Coordinates of C-alpha atoms and ligand atoms in Angstrom, one line a residue:
M1 CA -7.8 -44.7 -40.1
V2 CA -8.0 -45.9 -43.8
F3 CA -4.9 -47.2 -45.7
R4 CA -4.8 -46.8 -49.4
K5 CA -3.0 -49.7 -51.3
L6 CA 0.3 -48.5 -52.8
P7 CA 1.2 -49.8 -56.3
G8 CA 3.6 -52.8 -56.3
V9 CA 3.2 -53.5 -52.5
S10 CA 1.1 -56.3 -51.2
A11 CA -1.4 -55.6 -48.5
S12 CA 0.3 -57.9 -46.0
G13 CA 3.8 -56.5 -46.8
M14 CA 2.7 -53.0 -46.3
G15 CA 1.1 -53.9 -43.0
L16 CA 4.4 -55.5 -41.8
R17 CA 6.5 -52.5 -42.7
L18 CA 4.0 -50.1 -41.1
S19 CA 4.0 -52.1 -37.8
Q20 CA 7.8 -52.2 -37.8
K21 CA 7.8 -48.5 -38.2
F22 CA 5.2 -48.1 -35.5
V23 CA 7.3 -50.1 -33.0
F24 CA 10.4 -48.1 -33.9
L25 CA 8.6 -44.8 -33.4
L26 CA 7.1 -46.0 -30.1
F27 CA 10.6 -46.9 -28.9
L28 CA 12.0 -43.5 -30.0
S29 CA 9.2 -41.5 -28.3
G30 CA 9.7 -43.5 -25.1
L31 CA 13.4 -42.7 -25.1
V32 CA 12.7 -39.0 -25.6
T33 CA 10.1 -38.9 -22.8
L34 CA 12.5 -40.7 -20.5
C35 CA 15.4 -38.2 -21.2
F36 CA 13.1 -35.2 -20.7
G37 CA 11.6 -36.6 -17.5
A38 CA 15.1 -37.1 -16.1
L39 CA 15.6 -33.4 -16.3
F40 CA 13.3 -32.9 -13.3
F41 CA 15.7 -35.0 -11.2
L42 CA 18.7 -32.9 -12.0
P43 CA 19.8 -30.2 -9.4
D44 CA 18.5 -26.7 -10.1
S45 CA 21.9 -25.4 -11.0
V46 CA 22.4 -27.6 -14.0
R47 CA 22.4 -25.5 -17.2
L48 CA 20.5 -28.1 -19.3
K49 CA 17.6 -28.0 -16.8
R50 CA 17.4 -24.2 -17.0
I51 CA 17.4 -24.3 -20.8
F52 CA 14.6 -26.8 -21.1
L53 CA 12.5 -25.8 -18.1
S54 CA 12.5 -22.1 -18.3
K55 CA 11.4 -19.8 -15.5
T56 CA 7.9 -19.3 -16.9
E57 CA 7.2 -23.0 -16.4
V58 CA 7.9 -22.9 -12.7
Q59 CA 5.9 -19.8 -11.9
P60 CA 3.2 -19.9 -9.3
V61 CA -0.4 -20.4 -10.2
T62 CA -2.7 -17.4 -10.7
V63 CA -5.9 -16.9 -8.8
G64 CA -9.0 -18.2 -10.4
S65 CA -7.7 -21.6 -10.8
G66 CA -10.0 -22.9 -8.1
S67 CA -8.3 -25.0 -5.5
E68 CA -4.9 -23.5 -6.2
N69 CA -5.3 -20.9 -3.6
D70 CA -3.0 -22.2 -0.9
V71 CA -0.3 -19.6 -0.4
R72 CA 2.5 -22.1 0.3
E73 CA 1.5 -24.0 -2.8
H74 CA 1.3 -20.8 -4.7
L75 CA 5.0 -20.3 -4.2
K76 CA 5.9 -23.7 -5.7
R77 CA 3.4 -25.0 -8.2
P78 CA 3.6 -24.7 -11.9
K79 CA 1.6 -21.9 -13.5
E80 CA -1.9 -22.6 -14.6
P81 CA -3.9 -20.5 -17.0
E82 CA -5.9 -17.7 -15.3
H83 CA -9.6 -18.3 -15.8
T84 CA -10.9 -14.9 -16.1
R85 CA -14.6 -14.7 -15.7
D86 CA -16.9 -12.0 -16.9
M87 CA -19.1 -10.7 -14.2
T88 CA -22.4 -9.0 -15.0
P89 CA -22.4 -5.8 -13.0
G90 CA -23.5 -6.6 -9.5
K91 CA -23.9 -10.3 -10.3
G92 CA -22.4 -12.9 -8.1
E93 CA -19.0 -14.5 -8.6
T94 CA -19.7 -18.1 -7.7
K95 CA -16.3 -19.8 -7.7
S96 CA -15.7 -21.4 -4.3
R97 CA -12.2 -20.9 -2.9
K98 CA -10.6 -23.0 -0.3
P99 CA -9.0 -21.3 2.7
S100 CA -5.3 -20.6 2.5
V101 CA -2.8 -21.7 5.0
S102 CA 0.2 -19.6 5.9
N103 CA 3.7 -21.0 6.1
E104 CA 4.0 -21.3 9.8
A105 CA 7.0 -23.7 9.8
T106 CA 9.4 -20.7 9.4
E107 CA 7.7 -18.5 12.0
E108 CA 9.7 -17.4 15.0
R109 CA 8.8 -14.9 17.7
L110 CA 10.8 -11.8 18.2
A111 CA 12.4 -11.5 21.7
G112 CA 10.0 -9.2 23.6
G113 CA 12.3 -6.4 24.6
K114 CA 11.3 -3.6 26.9
A115 CA 10.4 -0.5 25.1
Q116 CA 13.0 2.2 25.6
E117 CA 16.2 0.9 27.1
D118 CA 16.1 -2.6 25.6
L119 CA 15.4 -1.4 22.1
T120 CA 18.8 -2.1 20.6
V121 CA 18.9 -5.5 22.2
S122 CA 15.4 -6.3 21.0
R123 CA 16.2 -5.2 17.6
S124 CA 19.4 -7.1 17.3
K125 CA 17.8 -10.3 18.5
A126 CA 15.0 -9.6 16.1
D127 CA 17.5 -9.1 13.3
S128 CA 19.3 -12.4 14.0
L129 CA 16.1 -14.3 14.2
M130 CA 15.0 -12.5 11.1
E131 CA 18.1 -13.7 9.3
R132 CA 17.3 -17.3 10.3
V133 CA 13.8 -16.9 9.2
S134 CA 14.7 -15.5 5.8
D135 CA 17.5 -18.1 5.3
A136 CA 15.1 -20.9 5.9
H137 CA 12.8 -19.4 3.3
I138 CA 15.6 -18.9 0.8
D139 CA 16.4 -22.6 1.0
A140 CA 12.8 -23.6 0.7
N141 CA 11.8 -21.4 -2.2
S142 CA 14.9 -20.4 -4.2
D143 CA 12.8 -18.8 -6.9
T144 CA 10.9 -16.4 -4.7
F145 CA 11.7 -13.1 -3.0
N146 CA 15.1 -13.0 -1.2
F147 CA 14.8 -10.9 1.9
K148 CA 18.5 -10.7 2.7
K149 CA 19.3 -9.5 -0.8
F150 CA 16.5 -7.0 -0.5
Q151 CA 18.1 -5.6 2.6
G152 CA 21.4 -5.5 0.8
C153 CA 19.9 -3.3 -1.8
L154 CA 18.7 -0.6 0.7
L155 CA 21.0 2.4 0.7
K156 CA 20.5 2.9 4.5
P157 CA 19.4 0.7 7.3
A158 CA 15.6 0.9 7.5
L159 CA 15.7 2.3 11.0
G160 CA 18.6 4.6 10.5
R161 CA 21.8 4.8 12.6
D162 CA 20.4 5.5 16.0
S163 CA 16.8 4.5 15.4
G164 CA 16.3 8.0 14.1
S165 CA 17.0 9.9 17.3
T166 CA 18.3 13.4 16.7
A167 CA 21.2 15.3 18.2
D168 CA 18.8 18.1 19.3
P169 CA 17.4 17.5 22.8
K170 CA 14.2 19.6 22.3
T171 CA 13.4 17.6 19.1
N172 CA 14.1 14.3 21.0
D173 CA 11.7 15.3 23.8
R174 CA 9.1 16.0 21.2
R175 CA 9.7 12.6 19.6
E176 CA 9.3 11.0 23.0
K177 CA 6.0 12.8 23.5
V178 CA 4.7 11.4 20.3
K179 CA 5.8 7.9 21.3
E180 CA 4.0 8.3 24.6
M181 CA 0.8 9.3 22.6
M182 CA 1.2 6.2 20.5
K183 CA 1.6 4.0 23.6
F184 CA -1.5 5.6 25.2
A185 CA -3.6 5.2 22.1
W186 CA -2.4 1.6 21.7
D187 CA -2.8 0.6 25.4
N188 CA -6.4 1.8 25.4
Y189 CA -7.2 0.1 22.2
K190 CA -5.7 -3.1 23.6
R191 CA -7.6 -2.8 26.9
Y192 CA -11.0 -2.0 25.5
A193 CA -11.2 -3.0 21.9
W194 CA -8.6 -5.7 21.3
G195 CA -9.3 -7.5 18.0
K196 CA -12.0 -5.0 17.0
N197 CA -11.3 -2.5 14.2
E198 CA -11.2 0.7 16.2
L199 CA -11.4 1.9 19.8
R200 CA -14.4 4.0 21.0
P201 CA -12.6 5.9 23.6
L202 CA -15.5 7.5 25.4
T203 CA -17.7 4.4 25.7
K204 CA -14.6 2.2 26.2
N205 CA -15.5 -0.4 23.7
G206 CA -14.6 -1.6 20.2
H207 CA -16.0 -0.7 16.8
L208 CA -16.1 -3.1 13.9
G209 CA -17.8 -1.0 11.2
N210 CA -18.6 -2.3 7.7
M211 CA -15.6 -1.2 5.6
F212 CA -13.4 -4.3 6.0
G213 CA -15.6 -7.2 5.0
G214 CA -15.6 -8.9 8.4
L215 CA -11.9 -8.6 8.8
R216 CA -10.9 -7.6 12.3
G217 CA -8.0 -5.8 14.0
A218 CA -7.6 -2.9 11.6
S219 CA -5.9 -0.9 14.3
I220 CA -3.5 -3.7 15.0
V221 CA -2.5 -4.2 11.3
D222 CA -2.3 -0.4 10.8
S223 CA -0.1 -0.1 13.9
L224 CA 2.5 -2.8 13.3
D225 CA 5.1 -0.6 11.5
T226 CA 4.5 2.4 13.8
L227 CA 5.1 0.4 16.9
Y228 CA 8.1 -1.2 15.3
I229 CA 9.8 2.0 14.2
M230 CA 9.1 3.6 17.6
G231 CA 10.7 0.7 19.3
L232 CA 7.6 -0.2 21.3
M233 CA 8.6 -3.9 21.1
D234 CA 6.3 -5.4 23.7
E235 CA 3.4 -3.8 21.9
Y236 CA 4.7 -4.8 18.5
N237 CA 5.1 -8.4 19.7
D238 CA 1.5 -8.4 20.9
A239 CA 0.4 -7.1 17.6
K240 CA 2.5 -9.5 15.7
E241 CA 1.2 -12.5 17.7
W242 CA -2.4 -11.4 17.1
V243 CA -1.8 -11.2 13.3
Q244 CA -0.1 -14.6 13.3
T245 CA -2.7 -16.4 15.4
S246 CA -6.0 -14.5 15.1
L247 CA -6.1 -12.5 11.8
D248 CA -8.6 -14.6 10.0
L249 CA -8.7 -13.8 6.3
N250 CA -11.6 -16.2 5.6
S251 CA -14.2 -13.6 6.3
N252 CA -17.4 -13.4 4.3
G253 CA -18.4 -9.8 4.4
E254 CA -18.6 -6.8 2.1
A255 CA -15.4 -4.9 2.0
S256 CA -14.1 -1.7 0.5
L257 CA -11.4 -2.8 -2.0
F258 CA -9.5 0.4 -1.4
E259 CA -9.6 0.4 2.4
V260 CA -8.6 -3.3 2.7
N261 CA -5.8 -2.7 0.3
I262 CA -4.3 0.4 1.9
R263 CA -4.7 -0.6 5.5
Y264 CA -4.5 -4.4 5.6
V265 CA -2.4 -5.3 2.5
G266 CA -0.3 -2.2 3.0
G267 CA 0.2 -2.8 6.7
L268 CA 1.1 -6.5 6.2
L269 CA 3.5 -5.6 3.3
S270 CA 5.3 -3.0 5.4
A271 CA 5.5 -5.3 8.4
Y272 CA 7.1 -7.9 6.2
Y273 CA 9.6 -5.5 4.7
L274 CA 10.6 -4.2 8.1
T275 CA 10.9 -7.5 9.9
G276 CA 11.3 -10.3 7.3
E277 CA 8.6 -12.4 9.1
E278 CA 7.3 -14.7 6.4
F279 CA 3.8 -14.9 7.7
F280 CA 3.3 -11.2 7.1
R281 CA 4.2 -11.8 3.4
N282 CA 2.0 -14.9 3.1
K283 CA -1.0 -13.1 4.6
A284 CA -0.5 -10.1 2.4
V285 CA -0.5 -12.3 -0.7
E286 CA -3.4 -14.4 0.5
L287 CA -5.4 -11.3 1.1
G288 CA -4.4 -9.8 -2.2
E289 CA -5.7 -12.9 -4.0
K290 CA -9.1 -12.4 -2.3
L291 CA -9.3 -9.0 -3.8
L292 CA -8.7 -10.1 -7.4
P293 CA -12.3 -11.0 -8.4
A294 CA -13.2 -7.3 -8.1
F295 CA -11.2 -6.8 -11.3
N296 CA -13.4 -9.1 -13.3
T297 CA -15.2 -6.4 -15.2
P298 CA -15.5 -5.7 -18.9
T299 CA -12.7 -3.0 -18.6
G300 CA -10.6 -4.4 -15.8
I301 CA -11.4 -1.4 -13.7
P302 CA -12.4 -2.9 -10.4
R303 CA -15.6 -2.2 -8.6
G304 CA -15.4 -0.6 -5.2
V305 CA -17.0 -3.2 -3.0
I306 CA -16.2 -6.9 -2.8
N307 CA -17.4 -9.8 -0.7
L308 CA -14.2 -11.4 0.5
G309 CA -15.8 -14.8 0.8
S310 CA -17.7 -15.2 -2.5
G311 CA -15.7 -12.8 -4.6
T312 CA -18.9 -11.0 -5.7
S313 CA -18.2 -7.4 -6.3
W314 CA -20.3 -4.3 -7.0
S315 CA -20.2 -0.5 -7.1
W316 CA -21.0 1.8 -4.2
G317 CA -24.7 2.6 -4.1
W318 CA -23.9 6.3 -3.8
A319 CA -21.5 6.4 -6.7
S320 CA -23.3 7.7 -9.7
A321 CA -24.5 5.2 -12.4
G322 CA -22.6 2.2 -10.9
S323 CA -19.3 3.9 -11.4
S324 CA -15.9 3.2 -9.8
I325 CA -14.0 5.9 -7.9
L326 CA -10.7 7.3 -9.2
A327 CA -9.1 7.5 -5.7
E328 CA -10.1 3.9 -5.1
F329 CA -9.1 2.1 -8.3
G330 CA -6.2 4.5 -8.7
T331 CA -4.8 3.6 -5.3
L332 CA -3.8 0.0 -5.7
H333 CA -0.7 0.3 -7.8
L334 CA 2.0 0.4 -5.1
E335 CA 0.7 -2.5 -3.1
F336 CA -0.1 -4.7 -6.1
V337 CA 3.3 -4.2 -7.6
H338 CA 4.8 -5.4 -4.3
L339 CA 2.4 -8.3 -4.2
T340 CA 3.8 -9.5 -7.5
E341 CA 7.3 -8.8 -6.3
L342 CA 6.8 -11.0 -3.2
S343 CA 4.8 -13.8 -4.7
N344 CA 6.4 -14.0 -8.1
N345 CA 2.9 -14.0 -9.4
P346 CA 2.5 -11.5 -12.3
V347 CA -1.3 -11.3 -11.9
F348 CA -1.3 -8.5 -9.3
K349 CA 0.9 -6.2 -11.4
E350 CA -1.0 -7.1 -14.6
K351 CA -4.3 -5.9 -12.9
V352 CA -3.0 -2.5 -12.0
M353 CA -1.1 -2.1 -15.3
S354 CA -4.4 -2.5 -17.2
I355 CA -6.0 0.3 -15.0
R356 CA -3.0 2.4 -15.8
K357 CA -3.3 1.7 -19.5
L358 CA -6.9 2.7 -19.7
L359 CA -6.4 5.9 -17.7
N360 CA -3.4 6.8 -19.9
K361 CA -5.4 6.3 -23.1
I362 CA -8.7 7.8 -22.2
E363 CA -9.5 11.4 -23.2
K364 CA -9.3 13.8 -20.3
P365 CA -11.3 17.0 -20.1
H366 CA -8.7 19.8 -20.0
G367 CA -6.1 17.1 -19.1
L368 CA -8.0 16.5 -15.8
Y369 CA -9.1 13.1 -14.4
P370 CA -12.7 13.1 -13.2
N371 CA -13.6 11.2 -10.1
F372 CA -16.1 8.7 -11.5
L373 CA -15.5 6.1 -14.2
S374 CA -17.8 3.3 -15.5
P375 CA -16.1 -0.1 -15.0
V376 CA -18.4 -1.4 -17.8
S377 CA -17.9 1.2 -20.6
G378 CA -14.6 2.7 -19.4
N379 CA -15.9 6.2 -19.8
W380 CA -16.1 9.0 -17.3
V381 CA -19.5 9.2 -15.7
Q382 CA -19.4 12.8 -14.5
H383 CA -17.0 15.7 -14.6
H384 CA -16.2 16.3 -11.0
V385 CA -12.5 16.7 -10.4
S386 CA -10.9 16.9 -6.9
I387 CA -7.5 16.7 -5.4
G388 CA -9.3 16.0 -2.1
G389 CA -11.7 13.1 -1.5
L390 CA -12.6 10.8 -4.4
G391 CA -9.5 11.8 -6.4
D392 CA -6.6 12.4 -4.0
S393 CA -4.5 9.3 -3.7
F394 CA -4.7 8.5 -7.5
Y395 CA -2.3 11.4 -8.1
E396 CA -0.2 10.4 -5.1
Y397 CA 0.2 6.9 -6.5
L398 CA 1.4 8.2 -9.9
I399 CA 4.4 10.0 -8.5
K400 CA 5.1 7.3 -5.9
S401 CA 4.9 4.6 -8.6
Y402 CA 7.6 6.4 -10.4
L403 CA 9.8 6.8 -7.3
M404 CA 9.1 3.3 -6.1
S405 CA 10.2 1.9 -9.5
D406 CA 13.6 3.4 -8.9
K407 CA 12.6 6.1 -11.4
T408 CA 12.1 3.6 -14.2
D409 CA 8.3 3.9 -14.6
E410 CA 8.4 6.6 -17.2
E411 CA 4.7 6.3 -18.0
A412 CA 3.8 7.1 -14.4
K413 CA 6.1 10.0 -14.4
K414 CA 4.6 11.4 -17.6
M415 CA 1.1 11.0 -16.4
Y416 CA 1.9 12.6 -13.0
Y417 CA 3.5 15.7 -14.5
S418 CA 0.8 16.2 -17.1
A419 CA -1.9 15.8 -14.5
L420 CA 0.0 18.3 -12.3
E421 CA 0.1 20.8 -15.2
A422 CA -3.6 20.4 -15.7
I423 CA -4.2 20.9 -12.0
E424 CA -2.2 24.0 -11.9
A425 CA -3.9 25.4 -15.0
N426 CA -7.4 24.7 -13.8
L427 CA -7.6 24.2 -10.0
V428 CA -4.8 26.0 -8.3
Q429 CA -6.1 29.4 -7.1
K430 CA -4.8 32.4 -5.0
S431 CA -7.2 33.8 -2.4
P432 CA -7.6 37.6 -2.0
G433 CA -5.6 37.2 1.2
G434 CA -2.7 35.6 -0.8
L435 CA -3.3 31.9 0.2
T436 CA -2.7 29.3 -2.5
Y437 CA -5.3 26.6 -2.6
M438 CA -6.7 23.8 -4.8
A439 CA -10.3 24.4 -5.8
E440 CA -12.7 21.6 -7.0
W441 CA -14.0 21.5 -10.5
R442 CA -17.5 20.6 -11.5
G443 CA -17.8 20.4 -15.3
G444 CA -15.8 23.6 -15.7
I445 CA -17.2 25.5 -12.7
L446 CA -14.9 26.0 -9.8
D447 CA -16.0 25.3 -6.2
H448 CA -13.7 27.3 -4.0
K449 CA -13.4 24.7 -1.3
M450 CA -10.4 22.7 -0.2
G451 CA -10.9 19.5 1.8
H452 CA -8.6 18.5 4.6
L453 CA -7.8 15.4 2.5
A454 CA -6.4 17.7 -0.2
C455 CA -3.8 18.9 2.2
F456 CA -1.7 15.8 1.4
S457 CA -0.8 17.5 -1.9
G458 CA 1.8 19.8 -0.3
G459 CA 3.9 16.7 0.5
M460 CA 3.1 15.1 -2.8
I461 CA 4.1 18.1 -4.9
G462 CA 7.2 18.4 -2.7
I463 CA 8.5 14.9 -3.2
G464 CA 7.9 15.2 -7.0
A465 CA 9.6 18.6 -7.3
D466 CA 13.1 17.2 -8.0
D467 CA 12.1 15.1 -11.0
G468 CA 10.1 17.8 -12.8
A469 CA 11.4 19.7 -15.7
P470 CA 14.6 21.6 -14.6
E471 CA 12.9 25.0 -15.0
K472 CA 10.0 23.9 -12.9
R473 CA 11.7 22.3 -9.9
Q474 CA 11.9 25.4 -7.7
H475 CA 8.4 26.3 -8.7
Y476 CA 7.1 23.0 -7.6
L477 CA 8.9 23.2 -4.3
D478 CA 7.4 26.7 -3.8
L479 CA 3.9 25.5 -4.7
A480 CA 4.3 22.6 -2.2
A481 CA 5.3 25.1 0.5
E482 CA 2.4 27.4 -0.3
I483 CA -0.2 24.7 -0.1
T484 CA 1.3 23.4 3.1
H485 CA 1.2 27.0 4.5
T486 CA -2.5 27.3 3.5
C487 CA -3.3 24.1 5.3
H488 CA -1.5 25.2 8.4
E489 CA -3.6 28.4 8.2
S490 CA -6.7 26.3 8.3
Y491 CA -5.5 25.0 11.6
T492 CA -4.4 28.3 13.1
R493 CA -7.7 30.0 12.2
S494 CA -9.7 27.6 14.4
T495 CA -10.3 27.9 18.1
T496 CA -8.8 24.4 18.7
R497 CA -5.9 24.9 16.3
L498 CA -7.0 21.8 14.5
G499 CA -8.2 22.0 11.0
P500 CA -11.8 21.4 9.7
E501 CA -12.8 18.7 7.3
A502 CA -13.2 21.3 4.5
F503 CA -12.5 25.0 4.3
R504 CA -13.5 27.6 1.8
F505 CA -12.4 30.6 0.0
D506 CA -15.6 32.4 -0.9
S507 CA -18.1 34.8 0.6
G508 CA -15.3 36.4 2.5
A509 CA -14.0 33.1 3.9
E510 CA -10.2 32.4 3.9
A511 CA -9.3 28.9 4.9
T512 CA -12.2 28.5 7.3
A513 CA -15.2 26.2 7.2
T514 CA -18.4 28.0 6.5
R515 CA -20.8 25.1 6.9
L516 CA -21.6 23.4 10.2
S517 CA -21.2 20.0 8.5
D518 CA -17.5 20.8 7.5
R519 CA -16.3 21.7 11.0
Y520 CA -15.3 18.3 12.3
Y521 CA -11.8 16.9 12.7
I522 CA -11.4 13.1 12.8
L523 CA -7.7 12.8 13.7
R524 CA -6.7 13.0 10.1
P525 CA -3.1 13.0 9.1
E526 CA -2.8 15.0 5.8
V527 CA -1.6 18.3 7.1
I528 CA 1.0 16.7 9.3
E529 CA 2.0 14.5 6.4
S530 CA 2.9 17.5 4.4
Y531 CA 4.8 19.0 7.3
M532 CA 6.9 15.8 7.5
Y533 CA 7.7 15.8 3.8
M534 CA 8.4 19.6 3.7
W535 CA 10.7 19.2 6.7
R536 CA 12.7 16.5 5.0
L537 CA 12.9 18.5 1.8
T538 CA 13.8 21.9 3.2
H539 CA 14.8 21.5 6.9
D540 CA 12.9 24.7 7.6
P541 CA 12.4 24.5 11.4
K542 CA 8.9 26.0 11.0
Y543 CA 7.6 22.6 9.9
R544 CA 8.7 21.0 13.2
D545 CA 7.1 23.9 15.1
W546 CA 3.8 23.5 13.2
G547 CA 3.9 19.7 14.0
W548 CA 4.4 20.5 17.6
E549 CA 1.4 22.9 17.6
A550 CA -0.6 20.0 16.3
V551 CA 0.7 17.7 19.1
E552 CA -0.4 20.3 21.7
A553 CA -3.8 20.7 20.1
L554 CA -4.3 16.9 19.9
E555 CA -3.4 16.6 23.5
Q556 CA -5.7 19.4 24.6
H557 CA -8.8 18.6 22.5
C558 CA -8.7 15.0 21.4
R559 CA -7.0 13.2 24.3
V560 CA -9.7 11.7 26.6
E561 CA -9.4 9.4 29.5
S562 CA -9.2 6.3 27.4
G563 CA -7.6 7.2 24.1
F564 CA -7.9 9.9 21.4
S565 CA -11.1 11.0 19.8
G566 CA -12.1 13.1 16.9
I567 CA -14.1 16.3 17.6
R568 CA -17.3 17.6 16.0
D569 CA -16.4 21.3 15.8
V570 CA -12.9 22.7 15.6
Y571 CA -14.3 26.2 16.3
A572 CA -16.0 25.2 19.5
L573 CA -14.4 26.0 22.8
T574 CA -15.9 23.0 24.6
A575 CA -15.0 19.9 22.7
S576 CA -17.7 17.5 21.6
H577 CA -16.0 14.2 20.9
D578 CA -17.1 11.8 18.2
N579 CA -16.0 8.7 20.3
M580 CA -13.8 7.2 17.6
Q581 CA -10.1 6.6 17.5
Q582 CA -9.5 6.0 13.8
S583 CA -6.9 3.4 12.9
F584 CA -5.2 5.9 10.6
F585 CA -4.4 8.0 13.7
L586 CA -2.1 5.2 14.7
S587 CA -0.7 4.4 11.2
E588 CA -0.4 7.9 9.8
T589 CA -0.9 10.9 12.1
L590 CA 1.3 9.6 14.9
K591 CA 3.8 8.0 12.5
Y592 CA 4.3 11.2 10.5
L593 CA 4.7 13.2 13.7
Y594 CA 7.3 10.8 14.9
L595 CA 9.2 11.0 11.6
L596 CA 9.0 14.8 11.7
F597 CA 10.9 14.7 15.0
S598 CA 13.4 12.0 13.9
D599 CA 16.5 12.1 11.7
D600 CA 16.0 11.8 8.0
D601 CA 17.6 8.3 7.9
L602 CA 14.7 6.7 9.8
L603 CA 12.8 5.2 6.8
S604 CA 14.9 7.3 4.4
L605 CA 13.1 8.7 1.4
E606 CA 16.0 7.4 -0.6
D607 CA 14.8 3.9 0.1
W608 CA 11.1 4.1 1.0
V609 CA 7.8 5.4 -0.3
F610 CA 4.8 5.6 2.0
N611 CA 1.5 4.2 0.8
T612 CA -1.5 6.4 1.3
E613 CA -2.0 4.9 4.8
A614 CA 1.6 5.8 5.6
H615 CA 2.8 2.2 5.4
P616 CA 6.4 2.2 4.1
L617 CA 7.1 0.2 0.9
P618 CA 10.7 -0.1 -0.4
I619 CA 11.9 1.3 -3.7
I620 CA 12.4 -1.7 -6.0
R621 CA 16.0 -1.8 -7.2
K622 CA 15.5 -4.3 -9.9
S623 CA 19.1 -4.2 -11.2
C624 CA 20.5 -4.7 -7.7
L625 CA 18.2 -7.6 -6.9
Q626 CA 18.8 -9.2 -10.3
D627 CA 22.5 -8.8 -10.3
E628 CA 22.8 -10.5 -7.0
V629 CA 20.5 -13.3 -8.1
T630 CA 22.8 -13.9 -11.1
E631 CA 25.9 -13.8 -8.8
E632 CA 24.4 -16.3 -6.4
K633 CA 23.4 -18.7 -9.2
T634 CA 26.9 -18.6 -10.6
V635 CA 28.4 -19.3 -7.3
S636 CA 26.1 -22.3 -6.6
E637 CA 26.9 -23.9 -9.9
Ligands
DMJ701 C1 -6.5 7.4 5.2 O1 -7.2 6.2 5.3 C2 -5.7 7.5 3.9 O2 -4.8 8.5 4.0 C3 -6.6 7.8 2.7 O3 -5.8 8.0 1.6 C4 -7.4 9.0 3.0 N1 -8.1 9.0 4.2 C5 -7.5 8.5 5.4 C6 -7.0 9.5 6.3 O4 -7.6 10.7 6.4

């Protein structure tokens, strides 16, 4: 530093005054630092501390900050900047990440009650343990999610008054039958395929597959909530223990972002919300973090495949021009919003909000959303539109985002009803025989085919009916009923009374498969899912009867000696089994059947939305949760 001589002041005099000033300033800054530092030692309730150290300063770290990946630490450490890294398409993400550790100090085992008769006891033991678990957590992490308050914000107990059993003996018998099917499917999985992803019921072994990036136990994670709501507590406890001790998230394989999200993240989140077991939450957040590198694209639209170990992500080889799939990147919203809710880490919600933003802004042909989008340019890659495979759950997540936000997410609402209008204007058709169906759209040309997957839309349109424009509400409910009826027809027109993978409405066909390759049934849930929603919305007994027809058909054609199997041809008299008990049979098909034969207060739609794998996620009542937080803080002061 250079000092210029001031007029009338000697060099030595100036030096003295400056050094006095310097010492004084040094003293002053030391005093300020000491006072500020002392704030950290004050109790949390002191107002001064909250003024100077605002919430944002005690938020958890975001992923991408290297070694800050420990979940326990994540709940406590100060926020560090997110290091977003651009990834050339298909090029490796190289950041190494240390394994996370779950918070096992607060874990307790539920008492293993006997299934039927001990159910109430098991649950109440579970509940009191759960309270202790969540209390411990509240003490340890006062800034994070408060499970007890969450329970207080539910309008009804999650499991209903009498665990959902109905006053009608016939319906209760049917419910018991579905529970027996679940136990049979589960017992065989446990016996022959424990820890693998699915059971192969004919060869009596397990299947790992390549969708989950080396993660194991898909059937276990997918079954947790179904076992729990059915009161199969011994089985639930086995599943829980496996997740706690053996679900290893440090795998190093190529996973479908979508499948891992809907089955594993969704399954863990629901298990947490139903039981309050902290390790479910920690594992969900830890796994969610491992999915984040897939979003490191120029547009923020994630790629479909990710290596869970290295974080490298790329697009499906079969997806045209390296594009991402609408139903995949559009089916993350519910889970990611809950990950932010439970971790207090905004990064998850930010990721899905930027997908939303892009989709809201982009130009849509005739108001429709094509199935393929480039994660690099953010443009549509080809104009194939479908409410079935490749598109389906994107629409589902729009209306469910609105409902899950306690009807505050106006953007999702607007996007959903505009999309539905475009679907009605362009895709909804009436067959010569009077069946309403959803065709597919290929650059303006209609393909008069409806996939089994598209049959979820009866339920979706049903649950959205009430929030549509007043003059449209009855119309939407009618449309939902018509679509559900058509899907039921696709079942009744087959020899097995199970529906084909896709059915057509051309060349004289009416809700039947015309191609050999479309005749299979792989234990899919979508038709039964719509029966369940339509039952809850209308209480028309035909939906329960249709569900029962499906139970009988499943028993007759899909039940084999050691589990349930898909079949290759729904029109064949002698079944040819595909030797696969899909994990979604346990999480969705049997759960929706069980709910269909239960009272409406078991997982009430007033409190819960189901993710696309039928994992229940609670409606987020922000004002209720926040009010209580304020009250508690005031009390503690
Ligand atoms: C499930 O994994 C989910 O429902 C998904 O949205 C679509 N496919 C299967 C069931 O058919």
